[in-house]
Coordinates of C-alpha atoms in Angstrom, one line a residue:
X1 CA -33.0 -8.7 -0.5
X2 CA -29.9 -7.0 1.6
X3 CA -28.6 -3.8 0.6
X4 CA -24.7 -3.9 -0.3
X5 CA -21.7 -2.2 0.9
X6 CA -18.7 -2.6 -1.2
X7 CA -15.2 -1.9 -1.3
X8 CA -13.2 -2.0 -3.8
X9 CA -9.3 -2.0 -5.2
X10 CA -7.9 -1.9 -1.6
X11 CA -3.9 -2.1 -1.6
X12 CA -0.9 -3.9 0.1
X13 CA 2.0 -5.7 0.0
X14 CA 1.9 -8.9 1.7
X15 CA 4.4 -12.3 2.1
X16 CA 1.7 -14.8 1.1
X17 CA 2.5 -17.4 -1.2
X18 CA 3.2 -21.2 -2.0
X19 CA 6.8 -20.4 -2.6
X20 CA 9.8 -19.0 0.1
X21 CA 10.7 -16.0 -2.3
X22 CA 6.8 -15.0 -2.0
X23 CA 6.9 -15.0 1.7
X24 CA 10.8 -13.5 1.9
X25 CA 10.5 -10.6 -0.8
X26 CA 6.2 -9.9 -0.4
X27 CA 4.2 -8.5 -3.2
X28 CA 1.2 -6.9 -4.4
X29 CA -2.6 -8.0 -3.4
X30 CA -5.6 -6.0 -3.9
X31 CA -9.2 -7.2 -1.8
X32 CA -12.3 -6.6 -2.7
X33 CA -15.2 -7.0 0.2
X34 CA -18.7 -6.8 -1.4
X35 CA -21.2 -6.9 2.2
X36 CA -25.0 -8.0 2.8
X37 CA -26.2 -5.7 5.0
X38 CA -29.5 -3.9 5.9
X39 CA -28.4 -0.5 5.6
X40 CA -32.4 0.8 6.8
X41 CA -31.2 1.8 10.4
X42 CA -28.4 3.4 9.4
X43 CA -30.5 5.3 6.5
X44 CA -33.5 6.6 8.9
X45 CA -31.0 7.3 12.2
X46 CA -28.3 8.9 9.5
X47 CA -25.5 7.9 12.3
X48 CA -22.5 5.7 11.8
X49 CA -22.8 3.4 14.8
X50 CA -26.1 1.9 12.6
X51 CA -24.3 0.6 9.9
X52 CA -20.7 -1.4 9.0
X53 CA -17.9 1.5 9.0
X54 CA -16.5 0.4 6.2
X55 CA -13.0 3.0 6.9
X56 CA -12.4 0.7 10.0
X57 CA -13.1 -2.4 8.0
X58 CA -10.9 -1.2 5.2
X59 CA -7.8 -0.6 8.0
X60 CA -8.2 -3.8 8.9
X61 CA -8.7 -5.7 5.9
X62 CA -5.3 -3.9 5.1
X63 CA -4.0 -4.8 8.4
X64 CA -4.9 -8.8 7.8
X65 CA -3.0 -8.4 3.7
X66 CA 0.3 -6.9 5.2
X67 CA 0.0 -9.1 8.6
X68 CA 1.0 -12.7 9.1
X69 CA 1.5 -14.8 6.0
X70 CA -0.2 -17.6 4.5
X71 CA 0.5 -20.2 2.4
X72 CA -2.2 -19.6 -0.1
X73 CA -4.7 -17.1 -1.8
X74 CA -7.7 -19.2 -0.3
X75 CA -6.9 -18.8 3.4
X76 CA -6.4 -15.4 2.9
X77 CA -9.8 -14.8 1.2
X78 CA -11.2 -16.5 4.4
X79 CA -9.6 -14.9 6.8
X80 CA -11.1 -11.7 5.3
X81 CA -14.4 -13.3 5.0
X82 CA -14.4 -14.1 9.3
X83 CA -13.0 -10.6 9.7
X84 CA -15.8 -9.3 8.2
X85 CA -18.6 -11.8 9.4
X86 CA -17.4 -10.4 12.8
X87 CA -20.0 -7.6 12.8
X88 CA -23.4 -9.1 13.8
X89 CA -24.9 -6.2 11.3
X90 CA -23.2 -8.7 8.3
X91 CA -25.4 -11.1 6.7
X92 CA -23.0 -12.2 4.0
X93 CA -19.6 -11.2 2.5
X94 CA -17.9 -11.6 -0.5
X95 CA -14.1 -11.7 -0.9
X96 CA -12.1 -11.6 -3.7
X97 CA -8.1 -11.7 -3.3
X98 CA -6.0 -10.1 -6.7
X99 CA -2.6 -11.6 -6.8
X100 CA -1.6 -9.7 -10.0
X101 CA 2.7 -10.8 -9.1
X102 CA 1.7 -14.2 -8.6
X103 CA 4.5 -16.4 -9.8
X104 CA 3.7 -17.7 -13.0
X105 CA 5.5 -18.9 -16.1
X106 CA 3.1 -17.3 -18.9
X107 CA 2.4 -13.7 -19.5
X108 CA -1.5 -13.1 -17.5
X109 CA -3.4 -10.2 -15.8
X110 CA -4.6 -11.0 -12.8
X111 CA -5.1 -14.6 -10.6
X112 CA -8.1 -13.6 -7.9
X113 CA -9.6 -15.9 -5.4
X114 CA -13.3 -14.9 -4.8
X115 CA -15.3 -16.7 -1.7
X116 CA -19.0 -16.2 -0.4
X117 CA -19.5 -17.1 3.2
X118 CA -23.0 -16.4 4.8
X119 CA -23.9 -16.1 8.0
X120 CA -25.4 -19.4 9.8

């Protein structure tokens, strides 16, 4: 079984949405990036370039949520997903996209979007 490296609650405002006033005024999206990932080399060498650096992966998850909009939650969530699946050291990721301003007409907490893409 992999080890996991997760992060958690990260923060920003992007212009993703279904609707023009989504992608004119932006809101609110926190991503959360659970990895598969044998952390062994990284746990015997004790050096960074052994394991995910999950500080650069958290820039540019960031990066990808305030970048270039999308239409919908999903595309997002795989964008993030590829972005992350870029590091041969990932086996699996798990993404899930909080859209807690999403635009809905009854009161709610949260809408989230979670995807699992594996290596093939």
């Amino acid at each position: 079984m992999p080890d996991r490296i997760e992060l958690r609650g990260l923060t920003a405002r992007g212009r993703h949405g279904w609707f023009a006033h989504e992608r004119e005024n932006g809101q609110l999206f926190r991503v959360d990036v659970a990895l598969s990932v044998d952390t062994r080399a990284a746990a015997e060498s004790d050096d960074l370039t052994d394991t995910v650096d999950y500080g650069s992966l958290a820039e540019r998850v960031v990066g990808l949520v305030s970048g270039e909009p999308v239409r919908l939650v999903e595309t997002l969530a795989q964008r993030i997903a590829d972005l992350c699946l870029d590091d041969p050291r990932v086996e699996a990721a798990e993404v899930t996209v909080h859209k807690p301003e999403a635009p809905m007409t009854v009161p709610f907490d949260d809408v989230t979007v979670t995807i699992r893409r594996a290596r093939t």
